[in-house]
Amino acid sequence: AAVALNEPRERVSRDPEWYRLRYELFALALHHPALAPEVRALLAGGRAGIAALVPVALGETREPPDAIAAVLLACFDGLALQKLLDPELDLEAAYRVLTGMVEGLTRRPS
């Protein structure tokens, strides 16, 4: 899980403009309904990509991969937004907590 979560954590500092553009798209879609289908498709693609990695990174989980993907995408976007607006945010600590939460989703033998 830690390896899989490394990419979005590193992207915040490596490519902050990627996130800034993403947030601009979100805002535009909220204010211009004609853009919403495209942004919805962007989000769906992101969730699908993450969901495909869930079984690889975690094995069998207690929750469906698509639900895990939706929560993870929200965490990635939300943590990046917080870091961009508050450079003092301890992103490393936040991702340690997130990693522990994700690892807690794995099915353990009874």
PDB file of N, CA and C in Angstrom:
ATOM      1  N   ALA A   1       0.831  -1.203   0.000  1.00  0.00           N
ATOM      2  CA  ALA A   1       0.000   0.000   0.000  1.00  0.00           C
ATOM      3  C   ALA A   1       0.865   1.253   0.000  1.00  0.00           C
ATOM      4  N   ALA A   2       1.938   1.231   0.779  1.00  0.00           N
ATOM      5  CA  ALA A   2       2.805   2.410   0.868  1.00  0.00           C
ATOM      6  C   ALA A   2       3.409   2.749  -0.489  1.00  0.00           C
ATOM      7  N   VAL A   3       3.812   1.742  -1.234  1.00  0.00           N
ATOM      8  CA  VAL A   3       4.400   1.970  -2.558  1.00  0.00           C
ATOM      9  C   VAL A   3       3.353   2.569  -3.499  1.00  0.00           C
ATOM     10  N   ALA A   4       2.149   2.034  -3.476  1.00  0.00           N
ATOM     11  CA  ALA A   4       1.084   2.522  -4.356  1.00  0.00           C
ATOM     12  C   ALA A   4       0.691   3.964  -4.021  1.00  0.00           C
ATOM     13  N   LEU A   5       0.786   4.338  -2.760  1.00  0.00           N
ATOM     14  CA  LEU A   5       0.410   5.685  -2.349  1.00  0.00           C
ATOM     15  C   LEU A   5       1.535   6.695  -2.553  1.00  0.00           C
ATOM     16  N   ASN A   6       2.691   6.211  -2.886  1.00  0.00           N
ATOM     17  CA  ASN A   6       3.848   7.079  -3.055  1.00  0.00           C
ATOM     18  C   ASN A   6       3.679   8.061  -4.223  1.00  0.00           C
ATOM     19  N   GLU A   7       3.136   7.601  -5.331  1.00  0.00           N
ATOM     20  CA  GLU A   7       2.998   8.443  -6.524  1.00  0.00           C
ATOM     21  C   GLU A   7       2.154   9.691  -6.264  1.00  0.00           C
ATOM     22  N   PRO A   8       0.927   9.562  -5.753  1.00  0.00           N
ATOM     23  CA  PRO A   8       0.154  10.793  -5.541  1.00  0.00           C
ATOM     24  C   PRO A   8       0.785  11.711  -4.496  1.00  0.00           C
ATOM     25  N   ARG A   9       1.437  11.149  -3.493  1.00  0.00           N
ATOM     26  CA  ARG A   9       2.105  11.967  -2.471  1.00  0.00           C
ATOM     27  C   ARG A   9       3.239  12.772  -3.098  1.00  0.00           C
ATOM     28  N   GLU A  10       4.051  12.116  -3.907  1.00  0.00           N
ATOM     29  CA  GLU A  10       5.181  12.802  -4.541  1.00  0.00           C
ATOM     30  C   GLU A  10       4.744  13.809  -5.600  1.00  0.00           C
ATOM     31  N   ARG A  11       3.631  13.539  -6.270  1.00  0.00           N
ATOM     32  CA  ARG A  11       3.166  14.434  -7.335  1.00  0.00           C
ATOM     33  C   ARG A  11       2.852  15.828  -6.809  1.00  0.00           C
ATOM     34  N   VAL A  12       2.423  15.907  -5.555  1.00  0.00           N
ATOM     35  CA  VAL A  12       2.077  17.210  -4.984  1.00  0.00           C
ATOM     36  C   VAL A  12       3.255  18.172  -5.071  1.00  0.00           C
ATOM     37  N   SER A  13       4.447  17.712  -4.734  1.00  0.00           N
ATOM     38  CA  SER A  13       5.607  18.610  -4.805  1.00  0.00           C
ATOM     39  C   SER A  13       6.265  18.596  -6.178  1.00  0.00           C
ATOM     40  N   ARG A  14       6.192  17.469  -6.877  1.00  0.00           N
ATOM     41  CA  ARG A  14       6.836  17.351  -8.185  1.00  0.00           C
ATOM     42  C   ARG A  14       6.088  18.110  -9.272  1.00  0.00           C
ATOM     43  N   ASP A  15       4.754  18.101  -9.192  1.00  0.00           N
ATOM     44  CA  ASP A  15       3.952  18.692 -10.261  1.00  0.00           C
ATOM     45  C   ASP A  15       2.694  19.370  -9.700  1.00  0.00           C
ATOM     46  N   PRO A  16       2.875  20.414  -8.886  1.00  0.00           N
ATOM     47  CA  PRO A  16       1.708  21.069  -8.292  1.00  0.00           C
ATOM     48  C   PRO A  16       0.762  21.671  -9.325  1.00  0.00           C
ATOM     49  N   GLU A  17       1.293  22.038 -10.493  1.00  0.00           N
ATOM     50  CA  GLU A  17       0.428  22.609 -11.528  1.00  0.00           C
ATOM     51  C   GLU A  17      -0.589  21.591 -12.024  1.00  0.00           C
ATOM     52  N   TRP A  18      -0.266  20.311 -11.973  1.00  0.00           N
ATOM     53  CA  TRP A  18      -1.213  19.259 -12.358  1.00  0.00           C
ATOM     54  C   TRP A  18      -2.448  19.349 -11.465  1.00  0.00           C
ATOM     55  N   TYR A  19      -2.210  19.513 -10.163  1.00  0.00           N
ATOM     56  CA  TYR A  19      -3.337  19.636  -9.237  1.00  0.00           C
ATOM     57  C   TYR A  19      -4.064  20.965  -9.408  1.00  0.00           C
ATOM     58  N   ARG A  20      -3.337  22.035  -9.621  1.00  0.00           N
ATOM     59  CA  ARG A  20      -3.999  23.335  -9.819  1.00  0.00           C
ATOM     60  C   ARG A  20      -4.948  23.297 -11.019  1.00  0.00           C
ATOM     61  N   LEU A  21      -4.493  22.700 -12.106  1.00  0.00           N
ATOM     62  CA  LEU A  21      -5.343  22.560 -13.287  1.00  0.00           C
ATOM     63  C   LEU A  21      -6.562  21.702 -12.963  1.00  0.00           C
ATOM     64  N   ARG A  22      -6.340  20.646 -12.233  1.00  0.00           N
ATOM     65  CA  ARG A  22      -7.436  19.746 -11.829  1.00  0.00           C
ATOM     66  C   ARG A  22      -8.503  20.517 -11.057  1.00  0.00           C
ATOM     67  N   TYR A  23      -8.075  21.335 -10.087  1.00  0.00           N
ATOM     68  CA  TYR A  23      -9.034  22.096  -9.285  1.00  0.00           C
ATOM     69  C   TYR A  23      -9.759  23.139 -10.128  1.00  0.00           C
ATOM     70  N   GLU A  24      -9.062  23.717 -11.085  1.00  0.00           N
ATOM     71  CA  GLU A  24      -9.718  24.656 -12.000  1.00  0.00           C
ATOM     72  C   GLU A  24     -10.811  23.945 -12.798  1.00  0.00           C
ATOM     73  N   LEU A  25     -10.502  22.748 -13.259  1.00  0.00           N
ATOM     74  CA  LEU A  25     -11.508  21.977 -14.001  1.00  0.00           C
ATOM     75  C   LEU A  25     -12.721  21.673 -13.130  1.00  0.00           C
ATOM     76  N   PHE A  26     -12.477  21.297 -11.885  1.00  0.00           N
ATOM     77  CA  PHE A  26     -13.584  21.010 -10.963  1.00  0.00           C
ATOM     78  C   PHE A  26     -14.466  22.247 -10.804  1.00  0.00           C
ATOM     79  N   ALA A  27     -13.845  23.391 -10.567  1.00  0.00           N
ATOM     80  CA  ALA A  27     -14.603  24.624 -10.363  1.00  0.00           C
ATOM     81  C   ALA A  27     -15.381  25.014 -11.616  1.00  0.00           C
ATOM     82  N   LEU A  28     -14.739  24.895 -12.763  1.00  0.00           N
ATOM     83  CA  LEU A  28     -15.429  25.223 -14.008  1.00  0.00           C
ATOM     84  C   LEU A  28     -16.637  24.317 -14.227  1.00  0.00           C
ATOM     85  N   ALA A  29     -16.476  23.039 -13.953  1.00  0.00           N
ATOM     86  CA  ALA A  29     -17.586  22.104 -14.152  1.00  0.00           C
ATOM     87  C   ALA A  29     -18.740  22.381 -13.196  1.00  0.00           C
ATOM     88  N   LEU A  30     -18.422  22.855 -12.004  1.00  0.00           N
ATOM     89  CA  LEU A  30     -19.492  23.194 -11.056  1.00  0.00           C
ATOM     90  C   LEU A  30     -20.274  24.421 -11.497  1.00  0.00           C
ATOM     91  N   HIS A  31     -19.613  25.336 -12.211  1.00  0.00           N
ATOM     92  CA  HIS A  31     -20.257  26.577 -12.636  1.00  0.00           C
ATOM     93  C   HIS A  31     -20.786  26.536 -14.069  1.00  0.00           C
ATOM     94  N   HIS A  32     -20.310  25.574 -14.838  1.00  0.00           N
ATOM     95  CA  HIS A  32     -20.733  25.448 -16.231  1.00  0.00           C
ATOM     96  C   HIS A  32     -21.148  24.000 -16.486  1.00  0.00           C
ATOM     97  N   PRO A  33     -22.424  23.708 -16.322  1.00  0.00           N
ATOM     98  CA  PRO A  33     -22.908  22.331 -16.422  1.00  0.00           C
ATOM     99  C   PRO A  33     -22.523  21.608 -17.721  1.00  0.00           C
ATOM    100  N   ALA A  34     -22.287  22.339 -18.787  1.00  0.00           N
ATOM    101  CA  ALA A  34     -21.903  21.689 -20.044  1.00  0.00           C
ATOM    102  C   ALA A  34     -20.555  20.981 -19.916  1.00  0.00           C
ATOM    103  N   LEU A  35     -19.717  21.429 -18.979  1.00  0.00           N
ATOM    104  CA  LEU A  35     -18.406  20.801 -18.777  1.00  0.00           C
ATOM    105  C   LEU A  35     -18.465  19.598 -17.832  1.00  0.00           C
ATOM    106  N   ALA A  36     -19.541  19.499 -17.077  1.00  0.00           N
ATOM    107  CA  ALA A  36     -19.644  18.456 -16.049  1.00  0.00           C
ATOM    108  C   ALA A  36     -19.448  17.037 -16.587  1.00  0.00           C
ATOM    109  N   PRO A  37     -20.026  16.673 -17.750  1.00  0.00           N
ATOM    110  CA  PRO A  37     -19.829  15.293 -18.211  1.00  0.00           C
ATOM    111  C   PRO A  37     -18.356  14.933 -18.444  1.00  0.00           C
ATOM    112  N   GLU A  38     -17.597  15.884 -18.954  1.00  0.00           N
ATOM    113  CA  GLU A  38     -16.176  15.612 -19.210  1.00  0.00           C
ATOM    114  C   GLU A  38     -15.388  15.468 -17.912  1.00  0.00           C
ATOM    115  N   VAL A  39     -15.689  16.304 -16.952  1.00  0.00           N
ATOM    116  CA  VAL A  39     -14.993  16.217 -15.667  1.00  0.00           C
ATOM    117  C   VAL A  39     -15.440  14.966 -14.920  1.00  0.00           C
ATOM    118  N   ARG A  40     -16.708  14.635 -15.045  1.00  0.00           N
ATOM    119  CA  ARG A  40     -17.212  13.394 -14.446  1.00  0.00           C
ATOM    120  C   ARG A  40     -16.474  12.202 -15.039  1.00  0.00           C
ATOM    121  N   ALA A  41     -16.242  12.220 -16.347  1.00  0.00           N
ATOM    122  CA  ALA A  41     -15.506  11.140 -17.013  1.00  0.00           C
ATOM    123  C   ALA A  41     -14.050  11.092 -16.537  1.00  0.00           C
ATOM    124  N   LEU A  42     -13.458  12.261 -16.336  1.00  0.00           N
ATOM    125  CA  LEU A  42     -12.091  12.327 -15.810  1.00  0.00           C
ATOM    126  C   LEU A  42     -12.018  11.658 -14.441  1.00  0.00           C
ATOM    127  N   LEU A  43     -12.956  11.990 -13.583  1.00  0.00           N
ATOM    128  CA  LEU A  43     -12.989  11.387 -12.246  1.00  0.00           C
ATOM    129  C   LEU A  43     -13.251   9.882 -12.321  1.00  0.00           C
ATOM    130  N   ALA A  44     -14.165   9.487 -13.184  1.00  0.00           N
ATOM    131  CA  ALA A  44     -14.459   8.058 -13.332  1.00  0.00           C
ATOM    132  C   ALA A  44     -13.224   7.295 -13.807  1.00  0.00           C
ATOM    133  N   GLY A  45     -12.484   7.888 -14.727  1.00  0.00           N
ATOM    134  CA  GLY A  45     -11.254   7.253 -15.203  1.00  0.00           C
ATOM    135  C   GLY A  45     -10.222   7.114 -14.094  1.00  0.00           C
ATOM    136  N   GLY A  46     -10.110   8.138 -13.274  1.00  0.00           N
ATOM    137  CA  GLY A  46      -9.188   8.078 -12.139  1.00  0.00           C
ATOM    138  C   GLY A  46      -9.579   6.997 -11.159  1.00  0.00           C
ATOM    139  N   ARG A  47     -10.880   6.920 -10.855  1.00  0.00           N
ATOM    140  CA  ARG A  47     -11.353   5.872  -9.940  1.00  0.00           C
ATOM    141  C   ARG A  47     -11.122   4.487 -10.523  1.00  0.00           C
ATOM    142  N   ALA A  48     -11.376   4.338 -11.816  1.00  0.00           N
ATOM    143  CA  ALA A  48     -11.181   3.028 -12.457  1.00  0.00           C
ATOM    144  C   ALA A  48      -9.715   2.610 -12.414  1.00  0.00           C
ATOM    145  N   GLY A  49      -8.819   3.541 -12.660  1.00  0.00           N
ATOM    146  CA  GLY A  49      -7.394   3.230 -12.611  1.00  0.00           C
ATOM    147  C   GLY A  49      -6.956   2.804 -11.220  1.00  0.00           C
ATOM    148  N   ILE A  50      -7.442   3.517 -10.211  1.00  0.00           N
ATOM    149  CA  ILE A  50      -7.108   3.163  -8.831  1.00  0.00           C
ATOM    150  C   ILE A  50      -7.730   1.823  -8.464  1.00  0.00           C
ATOM    151  N   ALA A  51      -8.989   1.612  -8.847  1.00  0.00           N
ATOM    152  CA  ALA A  51      -9.679   0.354  -8.516  1.00  0.00           C
ATOM    153  C   ALA A  51      -8.953  -0.843  -9.110  1.00  0.00           C
ATOM    154  N   ALA A  52      -8.375  -0.666 -10.294  1.00  0.00           N
ATOM    155  CA  ALA A  52      -7.635  -1.762 -10.918  1.00  0.00           C
ATOM    156  C   ALA A  52      -6.375  -2.113 -10.126  1.00  0.00           C
ATOM    157  N   LEU A  53      -5.821  -1.132  -9.426  1.00  0.00           N
ATOM    158  CA  LEU A  53      -4.610  -1.363  -8.642  1.00  0.00           C
ATOM    159  C   LEU A  53      -4.885  -1.919  -7.245  1.00  0.00           C
ATOM    160  N   VAL A  54      -6.099  -1.751  -6.759  1.00  0.00           N
ATOM    161  CA  VAL A  54      -6.414  -2.180  -5.389  1.00  0.00           C
ATOM    162  C   VAL A  54      -6.098  -3.659  -5.166  1.00  0.00           C
ATOM    163  N   PRO A  55      -6.562  -4.583  -6.021  1.00  0.00           N
ATOM    164  CA  PRO A  55      -6.244  -5.996  -5.773  1.00  0.00           C
ATOM    165  C   PRO A  55      -4.746  -6.293  -5.855  1.00  0.00           C
ATOM    166  N   VAL A  56      -4.052  -5.575  -6.712  1.00  0.00           N
ATOM    167  CA  VAL A  56      -2.604  -5.777  -6.862  1.00  0.00           C
ATOM    168  C   VAL A  56      -1.881  -5.302  -5.601  1.00  0.00           C
ATOM    169  N   ALA A  57      -2.268  -4.128  -5.114  1.00  0.00           N
ATOM    170  CA  ALA A  57      -1.577  -3.529  -3.972  1.00  0.00           C
ATOM    171  C   ALA A  57      -2.004  -4.133  -2.635  1.00  0.00           C
ATOM    172  N   LEU A  58      -3.270  -4.544  -2.538  1.00  0.00           N
ATOM    173  CA  LEU A  58      -3.795  -4.972  -1.242  1.00  0.00           C
ATOM    174  C   LEU A  58      -4.237  -6.427  -1.184  1.00  0.00           C
ATOM    175  N   GLY A  59      -4.384  -7.061  -2.332  1.00  0.00           N
ATOM    176  CA  GLY A  59      -4.967  -8.400  -2.318  1.00  0.00           C
ATOM    177  C   GLY A  59      -6.465  -8.291  -2.090  1.00  0.00           C
ATOM    178  N   GLU A  60      -7.027  -9.278  -1.447  1.00  0.00           N
ATOM    179  CA  GLU A  60      -8.468  -9.272  -1.188  1.00  0.00           C
ATOM    180  C   GLU A  60      -8.779  -8.270  -0.081  1.00  0.00           C
ATOM    181  N   THR A  61      -9.813  -7.471  -0.312  1.00  0.00           N
ATOM    182  CA  THR A  61     -10.197  -6.451   0.663  1.00  0.00           C
ATOM    183  C   THR A  61     -11.612  -6.691   1.166  1.00  0.00           C
ATOM    184  N   ARG A  62     -11.916  -6.096   2.310  1.00  0.00           N
ATOM    185  CA  ARG A  62     -13.258  -6.229   2.897  1.00  0.00           C
ATOM    186  C   ARG A  62     -14.281  -5.382   2.152  1.00  0.00           C
ATOM    187  N   GLU A  63     -13.819  -4.369   1.457  1.00  0.00           N
ATOM    188  CA  GLU A  63     -14.714  -3.457   0.732  1.00  0.00           C
ATOM    189  C   GLU A  63     -14.436  -3.557  -0.764  1.00  0.00           C
ATOM    190  N   PRO A  64     -15.419  -3.209  -1.597  1.00  0.00           N
ATOM    191  CA  PRO A  64     -15.218  -3.284  -3.050  1.00  0.00           C
ATOM    192  C   PRO A  64     -14.147  -2.303  -3.529  1.00  0.00           C
ATOM    193  N   PRO A  65     -13.321  -2.734  -4.480  1.00  0.00           N
ATOM    194  CA  PRO A  65     -12.264  -1.857  -4.989  1.00  0.00           C
ATOM    195  C   PRO A  65     -12.756  -0.508  -5.507  1.00  0.00           C
ATOM    196  N   ASP A  66     -13.949  -0.459  -6.112  1.00  0.00           N
ATOM    197  CA  ASP A  66     -14.421   0.827  -6.630  1.00  0.00           C
ATOM    198  C   ASP A  66     -14.752   1.803  -5.503  1.00  0.00           C
ATOM    199  N   ALA A  67     -15.237   1.296  -4.380  1.00  0.00           N
ATOM    200  CA  ALA A  67     -15.505   2.173  -3.237  1.00  0.00           C
ATOM    201  C   ALA A  67     -14.197   2.653  -2.617  1.00  0.00           C
ATOM    202  N   ILE A  68     -13.228   1.760  -2.506  1.00  0.00           N
ATOM    203  CA  ILE A  68     -11.910   2.141  -1.988  1.00  0.00           C
ATOM    204  C   ILE A  68     -11.296   3.201  -2.901  1.00  0.00           C
ATOM    205  N   ALA A  69     -11.432   3.011  -4.212  1.00  0.00           N
ATOM    206  CA  ALA A  69     -10.873   3.962  -5.176  1.00  0.00           C
ATOM    207  C   ALA A  69     -11.499   5.339  -5.032  1.00  0.00           C
ATOM    208  N   ALA A  70     -12.801   5.412  -4.808  1.00  0.00           N
ATOM    209  CA  ALA A  70     -13.471   6.703  -4.652  1.00  0.00           C
ATOM    210  C   ALA A  70     -12.933   7.441  -3.424  1.00  0.00           C
ATOM    211  N   VAL A  71     -12.751   6.715  -2.333  1.00  0.00           N
ATOM    212  CA  VAL A  71     -12.236   7.338  -1.111  1.00  0.00           C
ATOM    213  C   VAL A  71     -10.781   7.762  -1.302  1.00  0.00           C
ATOM    214  N   LEU A  72      -9.984   6.912  -1.927  1.00  0.00           N
ATOM    215  CA  LEU A  72      -8.578   7.252  -2.140  1.00  0.00           C
ATOM    216  C   LEU A  72      -8.434   8.478  -3.043  1.00  0.00           C
ATOM    217  N   LEU A  73      -9.207   8.533  -4.111  1.00  0.00           N
ATOM    218  CA  LEU A  73      -9.126   9.686  -5.003  1.00  0.00           C
ATOM    219  C   LEU A  73      -9.490  10.970  -4.252  1.00  0.00           C
ATOM    220  N   ALA A  74     -10.515  10.888  -3.415  1.00  0.00           N
ATOM    221  CA  ALA A  74     -10.894  12.054  -2.611  1.00  0.00           C
ATOM    222  C   ALA A  74      -9.764  12.442  -1.656  1.00  0.00           C
ATOM    223  N   CYS A  75      -9.110  11.451  -1.072  1.00  0.00           N
ATOM    224  CA  CYS A  75      -7.976  11.742  -0.180  1.00  0.00           C
ATOM    225  C   CYS A  75      -6.826  12.375  -0.943  1.00  0.00           C
ATOM    226  N   PHE A  76      -6.478  11.816  -2.091  1.00  0.00           N
ATOM    227  CA  PHE A  76      -5.372  12.364  -2.882  1.00  0.00           C
ATOM    228  C   PHE A  76      -5.644  13.825  -3.239  1.00  0.00           C
ATOM    229  N   ASP A  77      -6.845  14.078  -3.761  1.00  0.00           N
ATOM    230  CA  ASP A  77      -7.192  15.440  -4.165  1.00  0.00           C
ATOM    231  C   ASP A  77      -7.249  16.377  -2.960  1.00  0.00           C
ATOM    232  N   GLY A  78      -7.859  15.906  -1.888  1.00  0.00           N
ATOM    233  CA  GLY A  78      -8.000  16.750  -0.704  1.00  0.00           C
ATOM    234  C   GLY A  78      -6.677  17.049  -0.024  1.00  0.00           C
ATOM    235  N   LEU A  79      -5.825  16.052   0.096  1.00  0.00           N
ATOM    236  CA  LEU A  79      -4.515  16.289   0.717  1.00  0.00           C
ATOM    237  C   LEU A  79      -3.655  17.210  -0.141  1.00  0.00           C
ATOM    238  N   ALA A  80      -3.709  17.032  -1.445  1.00  0.00           N
ATOM    239  CA  ALA A  80      -2.946  17.910  -2.332  1.00  0.00           C
ATOM    240  C   ALA A  80      -3.433  19.350  -2.218  1.00  0.00           C
ATOM    241  N   LEU A  81      -4.741  19.536  -2.185  1.00  0.00           N
ATOM    242  CA  LEU A  81      -5.295  20.882  -2.049  1.00  0.00           C
ATOM    243  C   LEU A  81      -4.832  21.523  -0.746  1.00  0.00           C
ATOM    244  N   GLN A  82      -4.891  20.766   0.334  1.00  0.00           N
ATOM    245  CA  GLN A  82      -4.445  21.297   1.618  1.00  0.00           C
ATOM    246  C   GLN A  82      -2.972  21.690   1.581  1.00  0.00           C
ATOM    247  N   LYS A  83      -2.139  20.846   0.963  1.00  0.00           N
ATOM    248  CA  LYS A  83      -0.709  21.132   0.896  1.00  0.00           C
ATOM    249  C   LYS A  83      -0.423  22.364   0.041  1.00  0.00           C
ATOM    250  N   LEU A  84      -1.142  22.507  -1.067  1.00  0.00           N
ATOM    251  CA  LEU A  84      -0.930  23.670  -1.922  1.00  0.00           C
ATOM    252  C   LEU A  84      -1.321  24.969  -1.207  1.00  0.00           C
ATOM    253  N   LEU A  85      -2.376  24.896  -0.412  1.00  0.00           N
ATOM    254  CA  LEU A  85      -2.842  26.094   0.284  1.00  0.00           C
ATOM    255  C   LEU A  85      -2.126  26.318   1.617  1.00  0.00           C
ATOM    256  N   ASP A  86      -1.548  25.246   2.163  1.00  0.00           N
ATOM    257  CA  ASP A  86      -0.842  25.346   3.443  1.00  0.00           C
ATOM    258  C   ASP A  86       0.475  24.577   3.343  1.00  0.00           C
ATOM    259  N   PRO A  87       1.520  25.242   2.873  1.00  0.00           N
ATOM    260  CA  PRO A  87       2.801  24.562   2.693  1.00  0.00           C
ATOM    261  C   PRO A  87       3.361  23.937   3.973  1.00  0.00           C
ATOM    262  N   GLU A  88       2.873  24.365   5.131  1.00  0.00           N
ATOM    263  CA  GLU A  88       3.343  23.810   6.403  1.00  0.00           C
ATOM    264  C   GLU A  88       2.683  22.472   6.739  1.00  0.00           C
ATOM    265  N   LEU A  89       1.660  22.082   6.007  1.00  0.00           N
ATOM    266  CA  LEU A  89       0.995  20.803   6.261  1.00  0.00           C
ATOM    267  C   LEU A  89       2.011  19.670   6.181  1.00  0.00           C
ATOM    268  N   ASP A  90       1.997  18.795   7.156  1.00  0.00           N
ATOM    269  CA  ASP A  90       2.894  17.636   7.167  1.00  0.00           C
ATOM    270  C   ASP A  90       2.268  16.536   6.305  1.00  0.00           C
ATOM    271  N   LEU A  91       2.538  16.606   5.025  1.00  0.00           N
ATOM    272  CA  LEU A  91       1.972  15.654   4.071  1.00  0.00           C
ATOM    273  C   LEU A  91       2.467  14.235   4.338  1.00  0.00           C
ATOM    274  N   GLU A  92       3.710  14.112   4.760  1.00  0.00           N
ATOM    275  CA  GLU A  92       4.274  12.794   5.069  1.00  0.00           C
ATOM    276  C   GLU A  92       3.470  12.126   6.179  1.00  0.00           C
ATOM    277  N   ALA A  93       3.169  12.871   7.226  1.00  0.00           N
ATOM    278  CA  ALA A  93       2.395  12.316   8.337  1.00  0.00           C
ATOM    279  C   ALA A  93       0.988  11.935   7.880  1.00  0.00           C
ATOM    280  N   ALA A  94       0.383  12.783   7.075  1.00  0.00           N
ATOM    281  CA  ALA A  94      -0.964  12.489   6.581  1.00  0.00           C
ATOM    282  C   ALA A  94      -0.964  11.206   5.753  1.00  0.00           C
ATOM    283  N   TYR A  95       0.038  11.037   4.907  1.00  0.00           N
ATOM    284  CA  TYR A  95       0.112   9.828   4.089  1.00  0.00           C
ATOM    285  C   TYR A  95       0.454   8.595   4.920  1.00  0.00           C
ATOM    286  N   ARG A  96       1.178   8.747   6.027  1.00  0.00           N
ATOM    287  CA  ARG A  96       1.400   7.604   6.922  1.00  0.00           C
ATOM    288  C   ARG A  96       0.069   7.131   7.497  1.00  0.00           C
ATOM    289  N   VAL A  97      -0.750   8.082   7.921  1.00  0.00           N
ATOM    290  CA  VAL A  97      -2.069   7.744   8.454  1.00  0.00           C
ATOM    291  C   VAL A  97      -2.914   7.083   7.374  1.00  0.00           C
ATOM    292  N   LEU A  98      -2.919   7.670   6.176  1.00  0.00           N
ATOM    293  CA  LEU A  98      -3.692   7.104   5.070  1.00  0.00           C
ATOM    294  C   LEU A  98      -3.226   5.688   4.747  1.00  0.00           C
ATOM    295  N   THR A  99      -1.928   5.460   4.747  1.00  0.00           N
ATOM    296  CA  THR A  99      -1.393   4.121   4.480  1.00  0.00           C
ATOM    297  C   THR A  99      -1.905   3.132   5.508  1.00  0.00           C
ATOM    298  N   GLY A 100      -1.883   3.504   6.765  1.00  0.00           N
ATOM    299  CA  GLY A 100      -2.405   2.622   7.815  1.00  0.00           C
ATOM    300  C   GLY A 100      -3.882   2.321   7.629  1.00  0.00           C
ATOM    301  N   MET A 101      -4.636   3.336   7.231  1.00  0.00           N
ATOM    302  CA  MET A 101      -6.070   3.127   6.996  1.00  0.00           C
ATOM    303  C   MET A 101      -6.293   2.162   5.843  1.00  0.00           C
ATOM    304  N   VAL A 102      -5.542   2.349   4.767  1.00  0.00           N
ATOM    305  CA  VAL A 102      -5.680   1.476   3.592  1.00  0.00           C
ATOM    306  C   VAL A 102      -5.281   0.040   3.937  1.00  0.00           C
ATOM    307  N   GLU A 103      -4.191  -0.110   4.643  1.00  0.00           N
ATOM    308  CA  GLU A 103      -3.760  -1.451   5.025  1.00  0.00           C
ATOM    309  C   GLU A 103      -4.790  -2.140   5.904  1.00  0.00           C
ATOM    310  N   GLY A 104      -5.552  -1.370   6.655  1.00  0.00           N
ATOM    311  CA  GLY A 104      -6.618  -1.920   7.501  1.00  0.00           C
ATOM    312  C   GLY A 104      -7.786  -2.475   6.699  1.00  0.00           C
ATOM    313  N   LEU A 105      -7.836  -2.206   5.403  1.00  0.00           N
ATOM    314  CA  LEU A 105      -8.935  -2.700   4.562  1.00  0.00           C
ATOM    315  C   LEU A 105      -8.719  -4.124   4.072  1.00  0.00           C
ATOM    316  N   THR A 106      -7.513  -4.635   4.246  1.00  0.00           N
ATOM    317  CA  THR A 106      -7.228  -5.979   3.716  1.00  0.00           C
ATOM    318  C   THR A 106      -7.950  -7.037   4.516  1.00  0.00           C
ATOM    319  N   ARG A 107      -8.358  -8.076   3.819  1.00  0.00           N
ATOM    320  CA  ARG A 107      -9.011  -9.214   4.474  1.00  0.00           C
ATOM    321  C   ARG A 107      -7.940 -10.043   5.156  1.00  0.00           C
ATOM    322  N   ARG A 108      -8.154 -10.272   6.399  1.00  0.00           N
ATOM    323  CA  ARG A 108      -7.218 -11.110   7.125  1.00  0.00           C
ATOM    324  C   ARG A 108      -7.856 -12.469   7.372  1.00  0.00           C
ATOM    325  N   PRO A 109      -7.054 -13.537   7.287  1.00  0.00           N
ATOM    326  CA  PRO A 109      -7.625 -14.862   7.548  1.00  0.00           C
ATOM    327  C   PRO A 109      -8.226 -14.927   8.948  1.00  0.00           C
ATOM    328  N   SER A 110      -9.350 -15.611   9.069  1.00  0.00           N
ATOM    329  CA  SER A 110     -10.014 -15.739  10.373  1.00  0.00           C
ATOM    330  C   SER A 110      -9.339 -16.779  11.236  1.00  0.00           C
TER     331      SER A 110
END
